[in-house]
Coordinates of C-alpha atoms in Angstrom, one line a residue:
Chain A
X1 CA -26.2 -130.1 -199.6
X2 CA -29.8 -131.1 -199.8
X3 CA -32.4 -128.5 -200.6
X4 CA -35.9 -128.0 -199.2
X5 CA -37.7 -129.5 -202.2
X6 CA -35.5 -132.6 -202.2
X7 CA -35.9 -133.1 -198.4
X8 CA -39.7 -132.6 -198.3
X9 CA -40.8 -133.6 -201.8
X10 CA -43.2 -131.8 -204.1
X11 CA -46.2 -132.7 -201.9
X12 CA -45.1 -129.9 -199.5
X13 CA -46.3 -127.3 -202.0
X14 CA -49.7 -129.0 -202.2
X15 CA -49.9 -129.2 -198.5
X16 CA -49.0 -125.5 -198.2
X17 CA -51.6 -124.6 -200.8
X18 CA -54.1 -126.7 -198.9
X19 CA -53.3 -125.0 -195.6
X20 CA -53.6 -121.5 -197.1
X21 CA -56.9 -122.4 -198.7
X22 CA -58.3 -123.7 -195.4
X23 CA -57.0 -120.6 -193.6
X24 CA -58.6 -118.2 -196.1
X25 CA -61.9 -120.1 -195.8
X26 CA -61.8 -120.1 -192.0
X27 CA -60.9 -116.4 -191.9
X28 CA -63.6 -115.7 -194.5
X29 CA -66.2 -117.5 -192.4
X30 CA -65.1 -115.7 -189.3
X31 CA -65.5 -112.3 -190.9
X32 CA -69.0 -113.3 -192.0
X33 CA -70.0 -114.1 -188.4
X34 CA -72.2 -111.5 -186.7
X35 CA -70.2 -109.4 -184.2
X36 CA -72.3 -110.6 -181.3
X37 CA -71.2 -114.2 -182.0
X38 CA -67.5 -113.4 -182.5
X39 CA -66.7 -112.6 -178.9
X40 CA -68.3 -115.8 -177.4
X41 CA -66.5 -117.9 -180.1
X42 CA -63.1 -116.3 -179.4
X43 CA -63.7 -116.5 -175.6
X44 CA -64.4 -120.2 -176.0
X45 CA -61.3 -120.8 -178.1
X46 CA -59.1 -118.9 -175.7
X47 CA -60.6 -120.9 -172.8
X48 CA -60.1 -124.3 -174.4
X49 CA -56.5 -123.4 -175.4
X50 CA -55.7 -122.3 -171.9
X51 CA -57.4 -125.3 -170.4
X52 CA -55.2 -127.6 -172.3
X53 CA -52.0 -126.2 -170.6
X54 CA -53.6 -126.1 -167.2
X55 CA -54.8 -129.7 -167.4
X56 CA -51.5 -130.9 -168.8
X57 CA -49.6 -129.2 -166.0
X58 CA -51.9 -130.2 -163.1
X59 CA -53.2 -133.7 -164.0
X60 CA -51.2 -136.5 -162.3
X61 CA -48.5 -138.1 -164.4
X62 CA -47.2 -141.7 -164.6
X63 CA -43.8 -142.9 -165.7
X64 CA -43.6 -144.0 -169.3
X65 CA -40.5 -145.6 -171.0
X66 CA -39.8 -143.5 -174.0
X67 CA -36.8 -144.7 -176.1
X68 CA -35.1 -146.1 -173.0
X69 CA -35.8 -143.0 -170.9
X70 CA -38.3 -142.8 -168.1
X71 CA -40.6 -139.8 -168.8
X72 CA -43.4 -138.5 -166.5
X73 CA -46.5 -138.2 -168.7
X74 CA -50.2 -137.9 -168.7
X75 CA -52.6 -138.4 -171.6
X76 CA -52.1 -134.8 -172.8
X77 CA -48.3 -134.7 -172.7
X78 CA -47.7 -136.4 -176.0
X79 CA -50.0 -133.9 -177.8
X80 CA -47.5 -131.1 -177.2
X81 CA -44.8 -132.3 -179.6
X82 CA -47.2 -134.1 -182.0
X83 CA -50.1 -131.7 -182.4
X84 CA -49.8 -128.5 -180.3
X85 CA -46.3 -127.6 -181.4
X86 CA -46.8 -128.0 -185.2
X87 CA -50.1 -126.1 -184.9
X88 CA -48.4 -123.2 -183.0
X89 CA -45.6 -123.1 -185.5
X90 CA -48.1 -122.9 -188.4
X91 CA -50.0 -120.1 -186.6
X92 CA -46.8 -118.2 -186.0
X93 CA -45.9 -118.5 -189.6
X94 CA -49.3 -117.3 -190.6
X95 CA -49.1 -114.4 -188.3
X96 CA -45.7 -113.4 -189.8
X97 CA -47.3 -113.5 -193.2
X98 CA -50.2 -111.5 -192.1
X99 CA -47.9 -108.9 -190.5
X100 CA -45.8 -108.7 -193.7
X101 CA -48.8 -108.3 -195.9
X102 CA -50.2 -105.5 -193.7
X103 CA -46.9 -103.7 -193.7
X104 CA -46.4 -104.0 -197.4
X105 CA -50.0 -102.8 -198.1
X106 CA -49.6 -99.7 -196.0
X107 CA -46.3 -98.7 -197.5
X108 CA -47.4 -99.6 -201.0
X109 CA -50.3 -97.2 -200.6
X110 CA -48.0 -94.5 -199.2
X111 CA -45.9 -94.8 -202.4
X112 CA -48.8 -94.9 -204.8
X113 CA -50.5 -91.9 -203.2
X114 CA -47.2 -90.1 -202.6
X115 CA -48.0 -89.4 -199.0
X116 CA -45.5 -87.5 -196.8
X117 CA -42.4 -89.6 -196.3
X118 CA -43.2 -91.9 -199.3
X119 CA -39.5 -92.2 -200.1
X120 CA -38.9 -94.0 -196.8
X121 CA -41.8 -96.3 -197.7
X122 CA -40.2 -97.0 -201.0
X123 CA -36.9 -97.8 -199.3
X124 CA -38.7 -100.2 -197.0
X125 CA -40.5 -102.0 -199.9
X126 CA -37.2 -102.3 -201.9
X127 CA -35.3 -103.6 -198.9
X128 CA -38.0 -106.1 -197.9
X129 CA -38.5 -107.4 -201.4
X130 CA -34.8 -107.7 -202.2
X131 CA -34.1 -109.5 -199.0
X132 CA -37.0 -111.8 -199.5
X133 CA -36.2 -112.6 -203.1
X134 CA -32.5 -113.3 -202.6
X135 CA -33.0 -115.0 -199.3
X136 CA -35.5 -117.5 -200.7
X137 CA -33.6 -117.9 -203.9
X138 CA -30.3 -118.5 -202.0
X139 CA -31.7 -120.8 -199.3
X140 CA -34.6 -122.7 -200.8
X141 CA -33.2 -123.6 -204.2
X142 CA -30.0 -125.6 -204.7
X143 CA -29.7 -124.7 -208.4
X144 CA -29.0 -121.0 -208.4
X145 CA -26.1 -118.9 -209.7
X146 CA -23.2 -118.1 -207.4
X147 CA -23.9 -114.4 -207.5
X148 CA -27.3 -114.9 -205.8
X149 CA -25.4 -116.1 -202.7
X150 CA -23.1 -113.2 -202.9
X151 CA -25.9 -110.7 -203.2
X152 CA -27.7 -112.3 -200.2
X153 CA -24.4 -112.2 -198.2
X154 CA -23.8 -108.5 -199.0
X155 CA -27.4 -107.6 -198.2
X156 CA -27.6 -109.5 -194.9
X157 CA -24.0 -109.5 -193.5
X158 CA -22.7 -106.5 -195.3
X159 CA -25.5 -104.0 -195.1
X160 CA -28.2 -105.1 -192.6
X161 CA -26.0 -106.5 -189.8
X162 CA -23.6 -103.5 -189.9
X163 CA -26.4 -101.0 -189.9
X164 CA -28.0 -102.8 -187.0
X165 CA -24.7 -102.7 -185.0
X166 CA -24.2 -99.0 -185.9
X167 CA -27.7 -98.0 -184.7
X168 CA -27.2 -99.8 -181.4
X169 CA -23.7 -98.3 -180.9
X170 CA -25.2 -94.8 -181.0
X171 CA -26.6 -95.5 -177.5
X172 CA -23.1 -95.1 -176.1
X173 CA -23.1 -91.4 -177.0
X174 CA -26.5 -90.8 -175.4
X175 CA -25.4 -92.6 -172.2
X176 CA -22.4 -90.4 -171.9
X177 CA -24.4 -87.2 -172.6
X178 CA -27.1 -88.3 -170.1
X179 CA -24.6 -89.3 -167.4
X180 CA -23.0 -85.8 -167.7
X181 CA -26.2 -83.8 -167.7
X182 CA -28.8 -85.8 -165.8
X183 CA -27.0 -87.9 -163.2
X184 CA -26.9 -85.3 -160.4
X185 CA -26.7 -85.9 -156.7
X186 CA -29.5 -83.8 -155.3
X187 CA -30.5 -86.0 -152.4
X188 CA -29.3 -88.6 -149.9
X189 CA -31.0 -91.4 -152.0
X190 CA -29.3 -90.2 -155.2
X191 CA -25.9 -90.3 -153.4
X192 CA -26.6 -93.9 -152.4
X193 CA -27.6 -94.8 -155.9
X194 CA -24.5 -93.2 -157.4
X195 CA -22.1 -94.8 -155.0
X196 CA -23.7 -98.3 -155.7
X197 CA -23.6 -97.7 -159.4
X198 CA -20.0 -96.6 -159.2
X199 CA -18.9 -99.7 -157.3
X200 CA -20.8 -102.0 -159.7
X201 CA -19.4 -100.2 -162.7
X202 CA -15.9 -100.5 -161.4
X203 CA -16.4 -104.1 -160.4
X204 CA -17.4 -104.9 -164.0
X205 CA -14.6 -102.9 -165.7
X206 CA -11.2 -101.7 -164.5
X207 CA -11.9 -102.1 -160.7
X208 CA -9.5 -105.0 -160.7
X209 CA -6.7 -102.5 -161.5
X210 CA -7.4 -100.5 -158.3
X211 CA -7.4 -103.5 -156.0
X212 CA -5.2 -105.8 -158.0
X213 CA -2.6 -106.1 -155.2
X214 CA -5.2 -107.1 -152.6
X215 CA -5.3 -110.9 -152.3
X216 CA -8.4 -112.6 -153.6
X217 CA -8.6 -115.1 -150.8
X218 CA -9.5 -115.1 -147.1
X219 CA -10.4 -111.9 -145.2
X220 CA -8.4 -109.8 -147.6
X221 CA -10.8 -110.6 -150.5
X222 CA -13.4 -108.4 -148.8
X223 CA -11.3 -105.4 -149.7
X224 CA -11.5 -106.0 -153.4
X225 CA -13.8 -104.0 -155.6
X226 CA -15.2 -107.1 -157.3
X227 CA -16.3 -108.4 -153.8
X228 CA -18.1 -105.2 -153.1
X229 CA -19.7 -105.2 -156.5
X230 CA -20.9 -108.8 -156.1
X231 CA -22.2 -108.0 -152.6
X232 CA -24.3 -105.1 -153.9
X233 CA -25.7 -107.3 -156.7
X234 CA -26.4 -110.5 -154.8
X235 CA -27.3 -109.1 -151.3
X236 CA -28.9 -105.7 -152.0
X237 CA -30.1 -105.7 -155.6
X238 CA -31.2 -109.3 -156.0
X239 CA -33.9 -109.4 -153.2
X240 CA -35.3 -106.1 -154.5
X241 CA -35.6 -107.5 -158.0
X242 CA -37.1 -110.7 -156.6
X243 CA -39.8 -108.6 -154.8
X244 CA -40.6 -106.8 -158.0
X245 CA -40.7 -110.1 -159.9
X246 CA -43.2 -111.5 -157.3
X247 CA -45.4 -108.4 -157.8
X248 CA -45.2 -108.7 -161.6
X249 CA -45.8 -112.4 -161.4
X250 CA -49.0 -112.0 -159.3
X251 CA -50.2 -109.2 -161.6
X252 CA -49.5 -111.5 -164.6
X253 CA -51.4 -114.4 -163.0
X254 CA -54.4 -112.2 -162.3
X255 CA -54.4 -110.8 -165.8
X256 CA -53.9 -114.2 -167.4
X257 CA -56.8 -115.6 -165.4
X258 CA -59.0 -112.7 -166.5
X259 CA -58.2 -113.1 -170.2
X260 CA -58.5 -116.9 -170.0
X261 CA -62.0 -116.7 -168.4
X262 CA -63.0 -114.0 -170.8
X263 CA -63.8 -111.4 -168.2
X264 CA -61.0 -108.9 -169.0
X265 CA -62.6 -105.8 -170.4
X266 CA -61.2 -104.9 -173.8
X267 CA -59.2 -108.1 -174.3
X268 CA -61.4 -109.2 -177.2
X269 CA -62.7 -106.7 -179.8
X270 CA -62.3 -103.9 -177.3
X271 CA -65.7 -104.3 -175.6
Chain B
X1 CA -12.1 -65.1 -152.0
X2 CA -14.5 -63.1 -154.1
X3 CA -12.0 -62.8 -156.9
X4 CA -11.5 -66.6 -156.9
X5 CA -15.2 -67.1 -157.1
X6 CA -15.6 -64.7 -160.0
X7 CA -12.8 -66.4 -161.9
X8 CA -14.5 -69.8 -161.4
X9 CA -17.8 -68.6 -162.9
X10 CA -17.1 -68.7 -166.6
X11 CA -15.5 -72.2 -166.3
X12 CA -18.4 -73.5 -164.2
X13 CA -20.9 -72.1 -166.7
X14 CA -18.9 -73.6 -169.6
X15 CA -18.8 -77.0 -167.8
X16 CA -22.6 -76.9 -167.2
X17 CA -23.4 -76.0 -170.8
X18 CA -20.7 -78.0 -172.6
X19 CA -21.7 -78.9 -176.2
X20 CA -22.7 -82.5 -176.5
X21 CA -20.7 -82.8 -179.7
X22 CA -17.5 -82.2 -177.6
X23 CA -18.6 -85.1 -175.3
X24 CA -19.2 -87.3 -178.4
X25 CA -15.7 -86.4 -179.7
X26 CA -14.0 -87.2 -176.4
X27 CA -15.8 -90.6 -176.3
X28 CA -14.7 -91.4 -179.8
X29 CA -11.1 -90.6 -178.9
X30 CA -11.3 -92.5 -175.6
X31 CA -12.6 -95.7 -177.3
X32 CA -10.3 -95.4 -180.3
X33 CA -7.0 -95.3 -178.4
X34 CA -7.4 -98.7 -176.6
X35 CA -8.9 -100.2 -179.7
X36 CA -5.8 -99.2 -181.8
X37 CA -3.3 -99.9 -179.0
X38 CA -4.9 -102.7 -176.9
X39 CA -4.5 -102.7 -173.2
X40 CA -4.9 -105.7 -170.9
X41 CA -7.2 -105.1 -167.9
X42 CA -6.5 -107.4 -164.9
X43 CA -9.5 -109.7 -164.4
X44 CA -10.8 -112.0 -161.7
X45 CA -13.6 -114.2 -163.1
X46 CA -17.0 -113.8 -161.4
X47 CA -18.3 -116.9 -159.6
X48 CA -21.3 -117.0 -161.9
X49 CA -19.0 -117.2 -165.0
X50 CA -17.0 -120.0 -163.3
X51 CA -20.1 -122.0 -162.5
X52 CA -21.2 -121.9 -166.1
X53 CA -17.8 -122.9 -167.3
X54 CA -17.7 -125.8 -164.8
X55 CA -21.2 -127.1 -165.7
X56 CA -20.4 -127.2 -169.5
X57 CA -17.0 -128.7 -168.8
X58 CA -18.6 -131.6 -166.9
X59 CA -20.7 -132.7 -169.9
X60 CA -20.6 -136.5 -170.1
X61 CA -20.2 -138.1 -173.6
X62 CA -23.8 -139.3 -173.7
X63 CA -25.2 -135.7 -173.4
X64 CA -25.3 -132.7 -175.6
X65 CA -25.2 -128.9 -174.9
X66 CA -27.9 -126.8 -176.4
X67 CA -27.0 -123.2 -177.3
X68 CA -30.0 -121.0 -177.9
X69 CA -28.4 -118.1 -179.9
X70 CA -31.0 -115.3 -179.7
X71 CA -28.7 -112.4 -180.6
X72 CA -27.8 -110.4 -183.7
X73 CA -24.9 -108.1 -184.6
X74 CA -26.3 -105.2 -182.6
X75 CA -25.0 -106.8 -179.4
X76 CA -22.0 -108.5 -180.9
X77 CA -19.7 -106.6 -178.6
X78 CA -21.0 -108.7 -175.7
X79 CA -22.8 -111.8 -177.1
X80 CA -20.3 -112.7 -179.9
X81 CA -17.4 -113.0 -177.4
X82 CA -19.5 -115.1 -175.1
X83 CA -20.6 -117.5 -177.7
X84 CA -17.2 -117.8 -179.3
X85 CA -15.6 -118.6 -175.9
X86 CA -18.3 -121.2 -175.2
X87 CA -17.8 -122.8 -178.7
X88 CA -14.0 -122.9 -178.1
X89 CA -14.6 -124.8 -174.9
X90 CA -17.1 -127.2 -176.4
X91 CA -15.0 -128.0 -179.5
X92 CA -11.7 -128.4 -177.6
X93 CA -13.4 -130.8 -175.2
X94 CA -15.1 -132.7 -178.1
X95 CA -18.6 -132.0 -176.7
X96 CA -21.5 -132.5 -179.0
X97 CA -23.8 -129.5 -179.2
X98 CA -26.9 -128.1 -181.0
X99 CA -27.9 -124.5 -181.7
X100 CA -31.3 -122.9 -182.1
X101 CA -32.7 -119.4 -181.9
X102 CA -35.8 -117.5 -181.0
X103 CA -34.9 -114.6 -183.4
X104 CA -35.3 -115.1 -187.1
X105 CA -32.1 -113.1 -187.7
X106 CA -30.2 -115.0 -185.1
X107 CA -30.1 -118.2 -187.2
X108 CA -27.7 -116.9 -189.9
X109 CA -25.6 -115.0 -187.3
X110 CA -25.1 -118.2 -185.2
X111 CA -24.3 -120.3 -188.3
X112 CA -21.6 -117.9 -189.5
X113 CA -20.0 -117.9 -186.1
X114 CA -20.1 -121.6 -185.5
X115 CA -18.8 -122.3 -189.0
X116 CA -15.8 -120.0 -188.4
X117 CA -14.9 -121.6 -185.1
X118 CA -15.6 -125.2 -186.4
X119 CA -13.0 -124.8 -189.1
X120 CA -10.3 -124.3 -186.4
X121 CA -11.3 -127.6 -184.6
X122 CA -12.4 -129.7 -187.6
X123 CA -15.9 -130.0 -186.2
X124 CA -18.3 -131.5 -188.8
X125 CA -21.9 -130.6 -189.2
X126 CA -24.3 -133.5 -188.5
X127 CA -21.6 -135.5 -186.8
X128 CA -20.4 -133.1 -184.0
X129 CA -23.0 -130.4 -184.1
X130 CA -26.4 -129.6 -185.4
X131 CA -28.7 -126.6 -186.1
X132 CA -32.3 -126.9 -184.9
X133 CA -33.0 -123.5 -186.6
X134 CA -35.4 -120.7 -185.8
X135 CA -38.1 -121.6 -183.3
X136 CA -40.9 -119.0 -183.5
X137 CA -42.9 -120.3 -180.6
X138 CA -40.7 -120.4 -177.6
X139 CA -43.2 -121.9 -175.1
X140 CA -44.2 -124.8 -177.2
X141 CA -40.6 -125.5 -178.4
X142 CA -39.3 -125.7 -174.8
X143 CA -42.3 -127.7 -173.6
X144 CA -41.9 -130.0 -176.6
X145 CA -38.2 -130.8 -176.3
X146 CA -38.8 -131.5 -172.6
X147 CA -41.0 -134.4 -173.8
X148 CA -39.6 -135.5 -177.2
X149 CA -36.8 -133.5 -178.8
X150 CA -36.8 -135.5 -182.0
X151 CA -40.5 -135.2 -182.6
X152 CA -40.6 -131.5 -181.7
X153 CA -37.7 -130.4 -184.0
X154 CA -38.2 -133.1 -186.6
X155 CA -35.6 -131.9 -189.1
X156 CA -32.3 -130.0 -188.8
X157 CA -32.2 -126.6 -190.3
X158 CA -29.2 -127.0 -192.7
X159 CA -29.5 -130.5 -194.3
X160 CA -33.2 -130.7 -193.7
X161 CA -32.7 -134.3 -192.7
X162 CA -34.8 -136.2 -190.0
X163 CA -33.0 -135.5 -186.8
X164 CA -32.7 -139.2 -185.8
X165 CA -30.6 -139.8 -189.0
X166 CA -27.8 -137.5 -187.9
X167 CA -24.9 -139.1 -186.0
X168 CA -24.7 -136.2 -183.6
X169 CA -28.2 -137.1 -182.3
X170 CA -27.3 -140.7 -181.4
X171 CA -28.8 -141.5 -177.9
X172 CA -30.4 -138.0 -177.7
X173 CA -34.2 -138.2 -177.3
X174 CA -35.4 -135.5 -174.9
X175 CA -34.3 -132.9 -172.3
X176 CA -32.9 -135.6 -170.1
X177 CA -30.1 -136.0 -172.6
X178 CA -29.2 -132.3 -172.5
X179 CA -26.4 -131.3 -170.0
X180 CA -27.3 -127.6 -170.1
X181 CA -29.2 -125.1 -172.2
X182 CA -27.3 -121.8 -172.6
X183 CA -29.4 -118.9 -173.7
X184 CA -27.1 -116.4 -175.4
X185 CA -29.4 -113.4 -175.7
X186 CA -29.8 -109.7 -175.8
X187 CA -33.3 -109.9 -174.4
X188 CA -35.1 -111.8 -171.6
X189 CA -35.6 -115.0 -173.5
X190 CA -34.1 -117.0 -170.6
X191 CA -37.6 -117.1 -169.1
X192 CA -38.8 -119.6 -171.7
X193 CA -36.2 -122.1 -170.3
X194 CA -36.6 -121.2 -166.6
X195 CA -40.4 -121.4 -166.8
X196 CA -41.1 -124.3 -169.2
X197 CA -38.0 -126.6 -169.4
X198 CA -38.3 -129.9 -167.7
X199 CA -37.2 -129.5 -164.0
X200 CA -33.7 -130.7 -163.3
X201 CA -32.2 -129.7 -166.7
X202 CA -29.6 -126.9 -166.1
X203 CA -30.0 -123.5 -167.7
X204 CA -27.2 -120.9 -168.3
X205 CA -27.6 -117.4 -169.4
X206 CA -25.1 -115.3 -171.4
X207 CA -26.5 -111.9 -171.7
X208 CA -25.9 -108.2 -172.2
X209 CA -24.9 -106.1 -169.2
X210 CA -28.3 -104.4 -169.0
X211 CA -30.1 -107.8 -168.8
X212 CA -27.9 -109.4 -166.1
X213 CA -29.2 -107.7 -162.9
X214 CA -32.7 -109.1 -163.4
X215 CA -31.3 -112.6 -164.0
X216 CA -29.3 -112.7 -160.7
X217 CA -32.2 -113.7 -158.5
X218 CA -32.5 -116.9 -160.6
X219 CA -28.8 -117.6 -160.2
X220 CA -28.9 -117.2 -156.4
X221 CA -31.9 -119.5 -156.3
X222 CA -30.0 -122.0 -158.5
X223 CA -32.6 -121.8 -161.3
X224 CA -29.7 -120.6 -163.5
X225 CA -26.5 -122.6 -163.3
X226 CA -24.4 -119.6 -164.3
X227 CA -24.4 -116.2 -166.0
X228 CA -22.0 -114.5 -168.3
X229 CA -22.4 -110.8 -167.6
X230 CA -21.9 -108.9 -170.9
X231 CA -18.3 -108.2 -172.2
X232 CA -16.9 -109.0 -168.7
X233 CA -18.5 -112.4 -168.9
X234 CA -16.9 -113.1 -172.2
X235 CA -13.5 -112.0 -170.8
X236 CA -14.1 -114.2 -167.7
X237 CA -14.9 -117.2 -169.9
X238 CA -11.8 -116.6 -172.2
X239 CA -9.6 -116.4 -169.1
X240 CA -11.0 -119.7 -167.8
X241 CA -10.5 -121.3 -171.2
X242 CA -6.9 -120.1 -171.3
X243 CA -6.2 -121.3 -167.7
X244 CA -7.6 -124.8 -168.6
X245 CA -6.2 -124.9 -172.2
X246 CA -9.7 -125.1 -173.7
X247 CA -9.5 -122.0 -175.8
X248 CA -7.7 -118.8 -176.6
X249 CA -8.2 -115.1 -176.0
X250 CA -10.8 -113.5 -178.3
X251 CA -13.0 -110.4 -178.5
X252 CA -13.8 -110.6 -174.8
X253 CA -10.4 -109.4 -173.7
X254 CA -10.0 -107.3 -176.8
X255 CA -13.2 -105.3 -176.0
X256 CA -12.5 -105.0 -172.3
X257 CA -9.9 -102.2 -172.8
X258 CA -12.2 -99.8 -174.8
X259 CA -15.2 -100.7 -172.6
X260 CA -13.2 -99.9 -169.4
X261 CA -12.1 -96.7 -170.9
X262 CA -15.7 -95.7 -171.8
X263 CA -16.8 -96.6 -168.3
X264 CA -14.0 -94.5 -166.9
X265 CA -15.2 -91.6 -169.0
X266 CA -18.8 -92.0 -167.8
X267 CA -17.6 -92.0 -164.2
X268 CA -15.5 -88.9 -164.8
X269 CA -18.3 -87.2 -166.6
X270 CA -20.7 -87.8 -163.7
X271 CA -18.0 -86.5 -161.3
X272 CA -17.3 -83.4 -163.3
X273 CA -21.0 -82.7 -163.9
X274 CA -21.7 -82.9 -160.2
X275 CA -18.7 -80.9 -159.2
X276 CA -19.8 -78.1 -161.6
X277 CA -23.3 -78.2 -160.0
X278 CA -21.9 -78.1 -156.4
X279 CA -19.6 -75.2 -157.1
X280 CA -22.2 -73.4 -159.0
X281 CA -24.7 -73.8 -156.1
X282 CA -22.0 -72.6 -153.7
X283 CA -21.3 -69.5 -155.7
X284 CA -25.1 -68.7 -155.9
X285 CA -25.4 -69.0 -152.1
X286 CA -22.5 -66.7 -151.5

């Protein structure tokens, strides 16, 4: 098993330090900019970023032989895997770090000033730090004691994963309670909704038991619960969802254009 | 008549105001019984499950299958069975595959599952399968592998080796060499593939039950090659595997009994809740 240092060499740490330094300098310079200049600068950057994707998509392509495979490309296409993707990965990593720093700072202050609920903040800090320490120690360094792996395994698989599953499972109890108390047939529309829900629910669970003796071929198959369920989903529900998707898509397009062109009020610095 | 109505009143009121803790207790019992004493529910695989199975089964030797495993243990009841069934099919048919994830937690979960199934089939990392790791930027990742997979991913996530040095990647350069991308997810991450993957490359979606209805329009328009619908999808896939000797029963069939029992209880609770309301209204009118 190779480790990160062996695979990438020690120069990776220098590169990381360099990237961090440049990032801090850029952020420092941005914060020194007058507020009146920040908005036009960000609008310009957003426009250029969006323009790249628009041009890459709309400009004509020609076929290029790439490692024996004919690929349609224009002069921007190659920039995606070579420049845009690494840049976007770096930005995402930086945003993760920024989010983590912000979270830790808020909860650290809660603990230091003993604000209401500071015990929860302490639990968050301990959980985050222990997962980070043992995660990095276990994953990034080949030469570590065996117990480090065991602790990481217990934290991630033993504690976190099971708590995650337990929290999600609680939904079942609320669904049952809500279906008993809230799902009431008070109108014709509600009765249609409930009948449809019942058929789909049966089709996806034990409906097969009810119509198990009905042949699943020819005309007879129309009398099986699964067929009714599929019919509701494919013929009734699907066009409705498609109509909603069209509406959402058009709204998204309009919003995207407004943000891209910098005319959306409140998109940048809330003005 | 009046006497009967008067006798119904306490029961109706009790039913209307039943303590939720009693409902919770009933649910625990109803789920526990088929979990301890498993029951087999008769099943007919959905066409969308069958289509996904057929597409993966038709993978030629010069192509790989990409599994995008964007799920964690909170949806293991549905996604784990789906992924396990797909892995059984891939490994029993000796199909090369890669995994990646859009969720930082999904990487470890997927690795644990693949490693456990790989032991059964003697699948070797780097030779038969590879991990592309966590991909934080979905849009650029999908657009990147459409053009140049090797340059986009660069190194695998386990050995940290250049991708082109791994035997599993022999002859694989871009999305044209991918038979199908299967997004196994608890969210709507299939849109990355539908919107940004190179046209012509097939996409499948293995999702939780709540996510499936909004994916159906893309299946009927053939933008999705197939869908696995929650636990039912996992059961369908296992059944297809068993029928074609490409895998065995797993958690899909195991969970179908408790799930069906829970669905039955939900249907019963809706019926009882409405019955109590109707009878109560009737009594009020009288």
